XYZ file of C-alpha atoms in Angstrom:
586
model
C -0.552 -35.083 8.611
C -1.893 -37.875 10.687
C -0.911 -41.846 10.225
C -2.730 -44.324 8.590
C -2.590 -47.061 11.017
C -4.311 -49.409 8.487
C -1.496 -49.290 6.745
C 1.234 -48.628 9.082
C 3.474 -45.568 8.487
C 3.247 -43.307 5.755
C 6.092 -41.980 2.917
C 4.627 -38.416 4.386
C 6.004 -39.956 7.982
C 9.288 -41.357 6.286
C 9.834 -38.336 4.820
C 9.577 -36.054 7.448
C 11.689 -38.072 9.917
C 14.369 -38.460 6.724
C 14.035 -34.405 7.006
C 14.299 -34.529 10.746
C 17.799 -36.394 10.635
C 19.210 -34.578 7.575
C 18.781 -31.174 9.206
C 18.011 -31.709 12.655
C 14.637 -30.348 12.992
C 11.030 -31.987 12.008
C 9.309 -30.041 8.597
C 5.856 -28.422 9.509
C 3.236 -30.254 8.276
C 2.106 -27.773 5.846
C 5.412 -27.537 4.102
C 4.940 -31.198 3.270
C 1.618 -30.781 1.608
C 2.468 -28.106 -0.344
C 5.381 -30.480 -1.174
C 2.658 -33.109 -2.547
C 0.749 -30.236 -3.987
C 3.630 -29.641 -5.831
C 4.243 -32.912 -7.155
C 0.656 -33.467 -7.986
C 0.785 -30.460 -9.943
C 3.518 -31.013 -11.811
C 2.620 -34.764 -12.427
C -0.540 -33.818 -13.675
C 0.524 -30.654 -15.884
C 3.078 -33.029 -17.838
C 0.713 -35.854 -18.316
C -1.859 -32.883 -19.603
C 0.306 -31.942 -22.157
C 0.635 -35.639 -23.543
C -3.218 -35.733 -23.360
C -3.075 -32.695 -25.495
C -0.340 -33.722 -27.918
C -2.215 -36.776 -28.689
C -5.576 -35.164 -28.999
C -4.024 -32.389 -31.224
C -2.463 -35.481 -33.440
C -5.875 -37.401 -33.903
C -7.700 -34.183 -34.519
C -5.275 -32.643 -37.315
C -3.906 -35.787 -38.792
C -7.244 -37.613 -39.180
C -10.301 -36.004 -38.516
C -9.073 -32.478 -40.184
C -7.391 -33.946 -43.376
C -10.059 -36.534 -43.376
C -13.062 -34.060 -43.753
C -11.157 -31.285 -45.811
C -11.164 -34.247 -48.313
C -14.623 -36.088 -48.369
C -17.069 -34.494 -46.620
C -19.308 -37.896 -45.742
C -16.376 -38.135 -42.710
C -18.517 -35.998 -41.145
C -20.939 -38.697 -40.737
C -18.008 -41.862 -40.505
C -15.367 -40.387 -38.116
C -17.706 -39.315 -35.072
C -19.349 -42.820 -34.984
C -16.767 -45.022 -35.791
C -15.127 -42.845 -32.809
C -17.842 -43.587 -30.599
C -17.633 -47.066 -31.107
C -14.681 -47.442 -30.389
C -14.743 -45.288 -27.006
C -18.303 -47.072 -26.333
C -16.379 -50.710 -26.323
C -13.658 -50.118 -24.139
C -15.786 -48.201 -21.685
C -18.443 -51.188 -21.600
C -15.394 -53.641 -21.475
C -12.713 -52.317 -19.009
C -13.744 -48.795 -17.591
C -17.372 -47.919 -17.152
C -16.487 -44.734 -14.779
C -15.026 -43.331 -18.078
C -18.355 -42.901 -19.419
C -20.415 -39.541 -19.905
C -18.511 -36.260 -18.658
C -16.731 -37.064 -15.232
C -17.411 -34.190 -13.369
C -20.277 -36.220 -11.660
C -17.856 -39.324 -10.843
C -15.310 -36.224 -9.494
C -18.034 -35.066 -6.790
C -19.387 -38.649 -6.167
C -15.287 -40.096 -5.504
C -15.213 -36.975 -3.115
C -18.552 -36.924 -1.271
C -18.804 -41.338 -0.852
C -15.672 -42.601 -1.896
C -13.166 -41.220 0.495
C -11.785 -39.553 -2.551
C -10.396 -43.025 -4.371
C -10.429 -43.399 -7.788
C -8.629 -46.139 -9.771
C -5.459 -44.907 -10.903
C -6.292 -46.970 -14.118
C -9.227 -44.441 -14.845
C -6.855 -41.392 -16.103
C -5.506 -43.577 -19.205
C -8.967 -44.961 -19.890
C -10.830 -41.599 -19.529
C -8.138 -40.010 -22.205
C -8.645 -42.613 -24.963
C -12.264 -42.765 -24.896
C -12.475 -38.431 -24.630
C -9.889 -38.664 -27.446
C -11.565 -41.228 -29.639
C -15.209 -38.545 -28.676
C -14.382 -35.522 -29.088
C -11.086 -35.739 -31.370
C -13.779 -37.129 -34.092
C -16.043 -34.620 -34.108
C -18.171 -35.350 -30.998
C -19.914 -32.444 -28.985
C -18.314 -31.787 -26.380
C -14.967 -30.602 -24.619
C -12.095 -31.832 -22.189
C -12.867 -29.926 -19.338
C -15.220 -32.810 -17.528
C -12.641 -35.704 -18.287
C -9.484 -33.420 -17.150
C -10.693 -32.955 -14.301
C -11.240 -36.688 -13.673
C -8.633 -37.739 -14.729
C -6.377 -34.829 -12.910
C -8.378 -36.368 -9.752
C -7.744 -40.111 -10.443
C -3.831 -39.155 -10.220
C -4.635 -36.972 -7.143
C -6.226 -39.850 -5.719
C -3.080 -42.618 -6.840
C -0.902 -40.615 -5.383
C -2.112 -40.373 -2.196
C -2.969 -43.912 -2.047
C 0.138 -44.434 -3.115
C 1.849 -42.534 -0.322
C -0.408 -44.220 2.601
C -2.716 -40.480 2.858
C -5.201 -41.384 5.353
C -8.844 -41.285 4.161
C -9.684 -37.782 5.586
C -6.885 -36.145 3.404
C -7.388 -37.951 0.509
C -10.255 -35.900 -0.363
C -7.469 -32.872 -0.823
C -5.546 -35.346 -2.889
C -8.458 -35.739 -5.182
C -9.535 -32.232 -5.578
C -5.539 -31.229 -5.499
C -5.497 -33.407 -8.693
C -8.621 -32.223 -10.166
C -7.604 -28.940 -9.981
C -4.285 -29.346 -11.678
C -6.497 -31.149 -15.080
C -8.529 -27.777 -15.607
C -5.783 -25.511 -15.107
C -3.686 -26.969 -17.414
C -5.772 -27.960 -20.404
C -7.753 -24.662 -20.304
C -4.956 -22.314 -18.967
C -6.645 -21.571 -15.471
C -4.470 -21.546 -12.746
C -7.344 -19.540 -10.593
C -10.043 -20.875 -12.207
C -9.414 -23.936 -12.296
C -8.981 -24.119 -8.505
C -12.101 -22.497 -7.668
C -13.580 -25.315 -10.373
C -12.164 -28.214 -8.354
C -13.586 -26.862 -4.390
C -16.774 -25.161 -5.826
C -18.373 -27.529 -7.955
C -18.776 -29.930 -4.771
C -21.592 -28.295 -4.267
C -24.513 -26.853 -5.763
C -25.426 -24.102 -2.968
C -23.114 -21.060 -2.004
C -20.693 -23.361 -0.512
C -17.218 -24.340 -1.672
C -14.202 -26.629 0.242
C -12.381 -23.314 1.068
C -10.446 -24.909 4.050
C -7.437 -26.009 1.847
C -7.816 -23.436 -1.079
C -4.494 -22.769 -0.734
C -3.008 -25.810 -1.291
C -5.038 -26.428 -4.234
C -4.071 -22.965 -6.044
C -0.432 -23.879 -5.518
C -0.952 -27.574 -7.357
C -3.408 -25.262 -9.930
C -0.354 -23.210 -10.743
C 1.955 -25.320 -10.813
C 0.358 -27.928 -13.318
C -0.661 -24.805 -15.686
C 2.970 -23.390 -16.032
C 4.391 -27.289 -16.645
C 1.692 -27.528 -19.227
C 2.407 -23.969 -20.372
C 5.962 -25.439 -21.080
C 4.648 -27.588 -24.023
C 2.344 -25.987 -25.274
C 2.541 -22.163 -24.187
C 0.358 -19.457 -22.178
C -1.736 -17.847 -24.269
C -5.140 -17.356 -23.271
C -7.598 -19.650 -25.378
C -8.764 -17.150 -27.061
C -7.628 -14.353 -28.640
C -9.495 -10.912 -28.195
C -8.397 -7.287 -29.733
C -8.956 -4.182 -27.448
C -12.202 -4.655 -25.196
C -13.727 -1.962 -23.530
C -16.172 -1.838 -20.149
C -17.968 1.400 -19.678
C -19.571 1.697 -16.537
C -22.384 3.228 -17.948
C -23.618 0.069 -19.774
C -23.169 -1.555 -16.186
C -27.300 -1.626 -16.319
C -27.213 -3.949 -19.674
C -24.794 -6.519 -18.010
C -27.827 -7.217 -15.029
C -30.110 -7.788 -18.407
C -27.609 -10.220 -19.637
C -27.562 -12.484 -16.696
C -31.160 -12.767 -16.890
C -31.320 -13.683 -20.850
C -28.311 -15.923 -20.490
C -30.243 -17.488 -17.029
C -32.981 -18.310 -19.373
C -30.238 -19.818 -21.657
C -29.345 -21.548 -19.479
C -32.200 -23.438 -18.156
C -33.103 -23.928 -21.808
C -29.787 -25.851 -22.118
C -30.601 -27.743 -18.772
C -33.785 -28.966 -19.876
C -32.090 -30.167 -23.563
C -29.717 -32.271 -21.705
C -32.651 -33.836 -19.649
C -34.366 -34.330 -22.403
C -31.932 -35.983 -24.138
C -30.764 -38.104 -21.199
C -34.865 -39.199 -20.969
C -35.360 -40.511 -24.596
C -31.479 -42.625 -24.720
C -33.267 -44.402 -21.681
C -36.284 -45.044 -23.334
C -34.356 -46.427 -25.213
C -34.439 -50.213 -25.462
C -31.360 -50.795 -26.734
C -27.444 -51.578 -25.100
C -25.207 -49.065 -23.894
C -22.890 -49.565 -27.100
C -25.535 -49.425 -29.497
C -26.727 -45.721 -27.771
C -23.470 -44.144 -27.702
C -23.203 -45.177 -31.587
C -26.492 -43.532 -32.599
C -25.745 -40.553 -30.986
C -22.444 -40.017 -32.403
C -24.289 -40.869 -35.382
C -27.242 -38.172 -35.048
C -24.396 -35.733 -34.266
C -22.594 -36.829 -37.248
C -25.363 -35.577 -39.033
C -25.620 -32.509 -37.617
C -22.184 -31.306 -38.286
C -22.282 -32.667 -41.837
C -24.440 -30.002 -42.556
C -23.035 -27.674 -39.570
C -19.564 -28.028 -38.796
C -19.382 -25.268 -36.414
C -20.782 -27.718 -33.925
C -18.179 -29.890 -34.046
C -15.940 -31.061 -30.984
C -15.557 -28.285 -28.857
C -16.534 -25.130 -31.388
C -13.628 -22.500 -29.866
C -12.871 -22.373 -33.344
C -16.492 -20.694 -34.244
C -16.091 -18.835 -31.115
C -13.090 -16.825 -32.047
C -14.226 -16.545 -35.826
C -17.062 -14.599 -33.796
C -15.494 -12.690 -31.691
C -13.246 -11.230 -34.665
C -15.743 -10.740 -37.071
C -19.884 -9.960 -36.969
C -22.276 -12.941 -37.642
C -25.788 -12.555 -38.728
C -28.281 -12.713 -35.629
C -30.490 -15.864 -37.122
C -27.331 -17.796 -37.924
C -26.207 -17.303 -33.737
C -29.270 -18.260 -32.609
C -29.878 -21.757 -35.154
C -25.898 -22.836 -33.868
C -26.723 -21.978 -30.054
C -29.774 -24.339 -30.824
C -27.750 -27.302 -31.920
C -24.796 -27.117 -30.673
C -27.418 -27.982 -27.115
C -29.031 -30.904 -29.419
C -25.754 -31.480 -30.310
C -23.797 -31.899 -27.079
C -26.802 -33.882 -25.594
C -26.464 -36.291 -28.538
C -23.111 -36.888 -27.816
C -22.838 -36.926 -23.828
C -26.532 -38.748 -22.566
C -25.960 -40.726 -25.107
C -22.904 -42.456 -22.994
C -19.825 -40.759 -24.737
C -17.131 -39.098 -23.359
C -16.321 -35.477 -23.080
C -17.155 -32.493 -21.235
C -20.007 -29.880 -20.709
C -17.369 -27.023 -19.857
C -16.664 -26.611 -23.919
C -20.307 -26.274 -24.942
C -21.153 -23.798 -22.323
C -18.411 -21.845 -22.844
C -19.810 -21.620 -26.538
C -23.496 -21.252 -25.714
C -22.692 -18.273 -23.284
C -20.181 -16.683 -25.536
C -22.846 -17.134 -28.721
C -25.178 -15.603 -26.368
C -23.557 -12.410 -25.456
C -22.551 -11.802 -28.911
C -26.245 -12.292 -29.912
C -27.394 -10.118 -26.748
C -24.806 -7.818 -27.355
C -25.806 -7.539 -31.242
C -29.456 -6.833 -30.340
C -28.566 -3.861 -28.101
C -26.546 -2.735 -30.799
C -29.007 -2.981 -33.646
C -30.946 -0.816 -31.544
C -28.475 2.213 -30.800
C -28.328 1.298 -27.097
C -24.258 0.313 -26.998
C -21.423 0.792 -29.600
C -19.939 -2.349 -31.448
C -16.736 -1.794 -29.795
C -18.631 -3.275 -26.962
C -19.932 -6.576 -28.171
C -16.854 -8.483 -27.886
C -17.157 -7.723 -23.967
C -20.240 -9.103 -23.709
C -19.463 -11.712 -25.342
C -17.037 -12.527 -22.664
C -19.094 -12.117 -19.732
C -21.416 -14.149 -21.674
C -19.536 -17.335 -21.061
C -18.955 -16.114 -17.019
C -22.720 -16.095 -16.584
C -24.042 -19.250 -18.785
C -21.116 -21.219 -16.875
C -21.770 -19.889 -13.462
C -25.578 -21.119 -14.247
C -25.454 -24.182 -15.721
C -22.401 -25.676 -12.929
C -23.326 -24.003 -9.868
C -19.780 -22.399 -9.330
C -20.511 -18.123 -9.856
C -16.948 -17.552 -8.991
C -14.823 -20.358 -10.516
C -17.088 -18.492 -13.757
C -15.798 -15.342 -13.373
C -11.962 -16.377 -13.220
C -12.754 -18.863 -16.021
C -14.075 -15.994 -18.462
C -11.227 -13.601 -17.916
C -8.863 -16.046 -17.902
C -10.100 -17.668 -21.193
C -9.394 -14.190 -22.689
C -6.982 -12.594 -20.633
C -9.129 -9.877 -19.943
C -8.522 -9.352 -16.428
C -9.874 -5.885 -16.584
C -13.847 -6.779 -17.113
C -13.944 -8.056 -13.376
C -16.637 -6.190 -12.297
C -19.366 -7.222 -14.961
C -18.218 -10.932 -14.398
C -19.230 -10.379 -10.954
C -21.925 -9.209 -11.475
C -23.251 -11.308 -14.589
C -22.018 -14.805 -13.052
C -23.428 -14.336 -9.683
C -26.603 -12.837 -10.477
C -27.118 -15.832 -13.018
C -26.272 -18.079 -10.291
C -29.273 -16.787 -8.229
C -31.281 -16.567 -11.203
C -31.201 -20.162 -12.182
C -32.519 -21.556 -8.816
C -29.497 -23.981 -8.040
C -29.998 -26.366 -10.821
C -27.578 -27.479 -12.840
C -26.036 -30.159 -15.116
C -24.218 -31.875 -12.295
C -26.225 -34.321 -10.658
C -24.190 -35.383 -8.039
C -23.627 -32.106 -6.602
C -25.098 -31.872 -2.750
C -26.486 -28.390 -1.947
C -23.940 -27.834 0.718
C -21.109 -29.402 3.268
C -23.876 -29.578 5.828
C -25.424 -32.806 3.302
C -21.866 -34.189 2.458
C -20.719 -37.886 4.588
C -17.294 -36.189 3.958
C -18.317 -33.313 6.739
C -20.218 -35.762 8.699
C -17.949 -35.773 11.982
C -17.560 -31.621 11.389
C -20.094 -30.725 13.906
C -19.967 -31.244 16.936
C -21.695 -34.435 18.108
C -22.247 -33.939 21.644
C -24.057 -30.757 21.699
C -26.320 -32.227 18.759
C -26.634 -35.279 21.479
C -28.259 -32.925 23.998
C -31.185 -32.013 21.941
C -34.359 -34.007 20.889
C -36.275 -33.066 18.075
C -39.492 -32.143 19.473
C -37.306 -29.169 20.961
C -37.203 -27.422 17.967
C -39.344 -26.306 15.696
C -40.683 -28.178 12.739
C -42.068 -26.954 9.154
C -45.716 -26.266 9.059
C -45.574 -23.900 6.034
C -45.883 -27.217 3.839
C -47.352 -28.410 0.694
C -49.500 -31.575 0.760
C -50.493 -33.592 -2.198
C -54.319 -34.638 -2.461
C -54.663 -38.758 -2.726
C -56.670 -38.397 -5.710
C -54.885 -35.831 -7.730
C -53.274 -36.589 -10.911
C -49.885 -36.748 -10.694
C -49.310 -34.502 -13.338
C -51.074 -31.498 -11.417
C -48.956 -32.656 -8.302
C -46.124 -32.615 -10.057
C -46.857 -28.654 -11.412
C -47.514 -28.165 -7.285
C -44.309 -29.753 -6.059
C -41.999 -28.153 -8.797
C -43.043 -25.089 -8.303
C -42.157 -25.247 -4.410
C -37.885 -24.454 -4.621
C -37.528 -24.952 -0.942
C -39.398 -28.338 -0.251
C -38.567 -32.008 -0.831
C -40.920 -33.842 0.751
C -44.097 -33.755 0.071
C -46.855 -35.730 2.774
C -50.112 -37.446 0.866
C -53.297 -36.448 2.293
C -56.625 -38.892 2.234
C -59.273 -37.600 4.680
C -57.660 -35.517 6.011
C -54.838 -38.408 7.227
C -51.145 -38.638 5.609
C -51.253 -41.777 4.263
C -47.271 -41.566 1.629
C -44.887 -39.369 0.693
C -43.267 -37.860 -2.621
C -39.994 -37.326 -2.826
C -38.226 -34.984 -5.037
C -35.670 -37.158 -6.270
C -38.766 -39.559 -7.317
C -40.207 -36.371 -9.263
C -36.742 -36.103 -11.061
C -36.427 -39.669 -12.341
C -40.560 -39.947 -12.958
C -39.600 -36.468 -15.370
C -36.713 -38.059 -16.684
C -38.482 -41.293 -17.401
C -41.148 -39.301 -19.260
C -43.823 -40.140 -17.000
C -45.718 -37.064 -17.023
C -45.709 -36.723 -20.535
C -46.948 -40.101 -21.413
C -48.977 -41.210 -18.485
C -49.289 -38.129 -15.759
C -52.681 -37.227 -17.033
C -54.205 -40.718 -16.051
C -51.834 -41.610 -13.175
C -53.346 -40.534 -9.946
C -50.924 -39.810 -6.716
C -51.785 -42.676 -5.069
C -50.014 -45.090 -7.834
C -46.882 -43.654 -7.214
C -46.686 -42.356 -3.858
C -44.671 -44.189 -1.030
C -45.933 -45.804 2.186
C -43.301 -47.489 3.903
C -40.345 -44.510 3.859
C -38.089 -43.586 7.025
C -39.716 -42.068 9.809
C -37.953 -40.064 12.205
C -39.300 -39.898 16.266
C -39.987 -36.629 18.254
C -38.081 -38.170 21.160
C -34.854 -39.250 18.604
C -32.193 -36.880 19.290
C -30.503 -34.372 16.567
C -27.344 -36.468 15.677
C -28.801 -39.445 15.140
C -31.775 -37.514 13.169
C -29.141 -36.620 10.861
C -27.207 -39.894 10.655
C -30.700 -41.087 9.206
C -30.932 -38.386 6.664
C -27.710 -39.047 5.058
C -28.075 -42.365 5.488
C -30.813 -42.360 3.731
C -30.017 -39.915 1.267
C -32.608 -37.213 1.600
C -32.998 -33.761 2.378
C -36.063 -33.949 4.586
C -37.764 -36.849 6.668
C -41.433 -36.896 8.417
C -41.576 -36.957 11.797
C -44.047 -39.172 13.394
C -45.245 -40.040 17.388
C -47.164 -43.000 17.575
C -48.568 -42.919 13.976
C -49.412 -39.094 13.809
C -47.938 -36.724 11.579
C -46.302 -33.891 13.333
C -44.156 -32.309 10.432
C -40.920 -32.512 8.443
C -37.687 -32.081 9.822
C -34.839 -30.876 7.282
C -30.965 -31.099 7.267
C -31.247 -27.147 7.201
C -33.565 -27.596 10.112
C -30.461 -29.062 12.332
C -28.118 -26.743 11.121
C -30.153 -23.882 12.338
C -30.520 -25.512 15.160
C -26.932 -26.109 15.750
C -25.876 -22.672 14.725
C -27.969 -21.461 17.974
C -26.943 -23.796 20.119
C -22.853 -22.702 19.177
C -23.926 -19.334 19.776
C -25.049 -19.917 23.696
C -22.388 -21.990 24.338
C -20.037 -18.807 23.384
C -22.267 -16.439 25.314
């Protein structure tokens, strides 16, 4: 541990010179921070199970006696819910507002992991006033915040410097999911995995966030026990259906971007909306009100339906109509501005889609039913994996959820493969693709070999797409979605880049609804940029990337004198660096 001269010596550097003079020798560093692991573990786990007990007291003392005896709570309880939530969010604690795993990553990539140590008691009302009700959703998004908002006030707290409070945060993260959803493993891999949106996780200090992990899941196990969530009778794997499982990462892939594209969609008609942020959160509860009036399956977070399926066969059509609101559902509920989680709904959607997978290869004599209820376990591994961008958080998650350590090997197979599958997109939007983009790993590299080099030394793209000046912007739009690997995209009029598209423009003009109202008659040049950073040939490789993250973007052109020479990406540097490591050890 270093000391935070800001704030002059830490209660890490009390402590260890209180341990110095008790037993005459200094404590290692690392025995200290798997001290605070410790602690944040169990602090979290025990303030967990009070999140629980009072969830579990609003959900079977008002919403479940309330609905057993008039069914029109249905409609009342989720809205009046929402209202509630929706004021004290728009009046004390606006972070508290849609799932939290994207104010998680944001705290940890810009914030130096801080996050006010108000937000945990704020974040549990409002998810208990959601998602107690009825609301769509689950806990696993605001758990994790507000696991990471202690993480965070305890290192603050203790006088952490900045560059460890980032463990802090995702110490304390870690500790929510573990305990709420009974995922010591998985819940750790959550917390360093979902960073990131790439193959990239914060393994550095895995350790110390298993430790917190497990500790917070066996003080929460205290109150309220270890069983797995759900409970599954004898599940087979035979290797010789190992073929079906690559099938089912590619239907629940599709699921998944399905899913993706609901929440999107969802997110891109509450902004249409011209209406305040209390009045949006109280029609959606409202619209999901009336879903679950009619449907109560899709209520709060479903597990209910889940194991009712996993014990028992339900009718093909009936799986698929659920699957289908329960996404209208959960998009009501969360882009709407409520609080709760995506980690409950996709758990659902993937398990609903294995069983109805699994049921289909059954109906036609390719597996026994003895089989289903494993695929409707791997099910969840591979939607999860998909839609979050963390393939092996997923598989610990699935097996862990059912205590079926034993299916391993299709989990690997389904949640990575789905992973691939969906292209890195996801329901996170804060999530960078890897360290390389993150101002947390900014002084990582190091700067004086980057120094040396100028960027006309190494090569730049050329395989690029360019957008025509006069094309409609909804045909540019097909051209620059369809190219996975490119963000920037130069404007071409006679045969001279005259502005730039960026990706993250082509996100919010989709989620505005531009293409679909206006992208036939818009042309590129309406909405194209002209003034936008410009990187120099003769700049060297640091300070190239300095701009980039900066300015937030994955790739920049690169200019001399007014003439386009090509785009230089963060991956471009990296490459770059990675060479230049590899001669210096030669």
């Amino acid at each position: 541990m270093q000391r935070d001269s800001s704030r002059g010596e830490s209660l890490t550097d009390q402590y260890a010179k209180l341990f110095k003079t008790l037993v005459g020798f200094r404590v290692p560093p690392t025995l200290i921070t798997i001290s605070w692991a410790m602690l944040i573990g169990a602090i979290v786990g025990s303030f967990a199970a009070l999140f629980q007990y009072a969830f579990d007291w609003v959900f079977y003392n008002v919403t479940v006696k309330l609905t057993f005896s008039y069914r029109v709570f249905y409609l009342i309880l989720p809205t009046v819910g929402a209202l509630l939530s929706a004021l004290i969010i728009y009046r004390f604690s606006p972070l508290s507002k849609g799932g939290g795993v994207d104010v998680y990553i944001e705290a940890f990539h810009y914030r130096n992991g801080y996050l006010p140590p108000s937000l945990a008691l704020y974040k549990s009302i409002t998810t208990i006033l959601t998602i107690a009700t009825g609301g769509s959703g689950g806990k696993e998004g605001p758990i994790t915040l507000i696991g990471a908002s202690i993480g965070s006030a305890i290192g603050k707290w203790m006088g952490i410097p900045r560059r460890r409070m980032r463990l802090f945060l995702v110490m304390g993260a870690a500790s929510g999911a573990a305990a709420i959803f009974r995922l010591p493993i998985g819940g750790a891999f959550f917390a360093v995995e979902v960073l990131y949106r790439g193959p990239d996780m914060e393994v550095e200090d895995l350790g110390y966030v298993i430790i917190a992990s497990v500790i917070s899941y066996t003080v929460f196990g205290l109150f309220h026990g270890w069983s797995p969530v759900f409970r599954v009778p004898g599940v087979s794997f035979d290797v010789r259906e190992l073929h079906f499982y690559f099938l089912l990462a590619i239907f629940v892939s599709l699921m998944a971007i399905l899913f993706i594209h609901t929440q999107r969609m969802m997110a891109s008609i509450f902004s249409r909306l011209r209406i305040g942020y209390v009045e949006k959160a109280v029609l959606g509860a409202f619209l999901t009100g009336v879903i679950i009036y009619f449907f109560p399956q899709v209520a709060g977070d479903s597990y209910d339906y889940v194991q009712s399926v996993i014990f028992g066969h339900v009718p093909i059509h009936y799986l698929v109509l659920v699957i289908v609101l329960k996404m209208i559902a959960t998009g009501l509920t969360l882009k709407s501005g409520n609080s709760g989680g995506y980690f409950a709904p996709s758990v659902v959607i993937g398990a609903l889609s294995g069983n109805l997978f699994a049921q289909v290869l059954h109906m036609w004599g390719f597996i026994d039913a003895g089989s289903i209820p494993a695929f409707t376990i791997i099910g969840m591994a591979g939607f999860f994996s998909a839609v979050s961008n963390t393939p092996m958080a997923s598989v610990f998650m699935a097996l862990e959820l059912a205590g079926k350590y034993h299916l391993i090997l299709p989990a690997l197979v389904v949640s990575f493969l789905s992973f691939f599958l969906n292209g890195y997109r996801g329901l996170f939007e804060k999530q960078l693709f890897s360290r390389f983009q993150s101002p947390a790993h900014e002084d990582d590299l190091k700067v004086d070999i980057l120094e040396k080099v100028r960027v006309k030394d190494i090569p730049l793209r050329k395989d690029i797409v360019y957008l025509d000046y006069y094309d409609t912007l909804e045909h540019a739009l097909h051209l620059a979605t369809a190219r996975l690997d490119q963000t920037t995209f130069p404007v071409v009029k006679g045969g001279k880049v005259v502005g730039f598209i960026f990706e993250k423009d082509i996100k919010d003009m989709l989620l505005e609804g531009a293409v679909s109202n206006m992208g036939r008659a818009m042309l590129v040049a309406d909405v194209m940029k002209t003034i936008v950073p410009r990187i120099n040939p003769d700049m060297d490789l640091h300070s190239a990337l300095k701009m980039l993250i900066r300015y937030g973007y994955d790739e920049l052109p690169v200019f001399d004198d007014g003439r386009f020479l090509g785009i230089l990406s963060r991956e471009d540097i990296l490459r770059a660096y990675d060479r230049l490591i590899g001669r210096s050890h030669s």
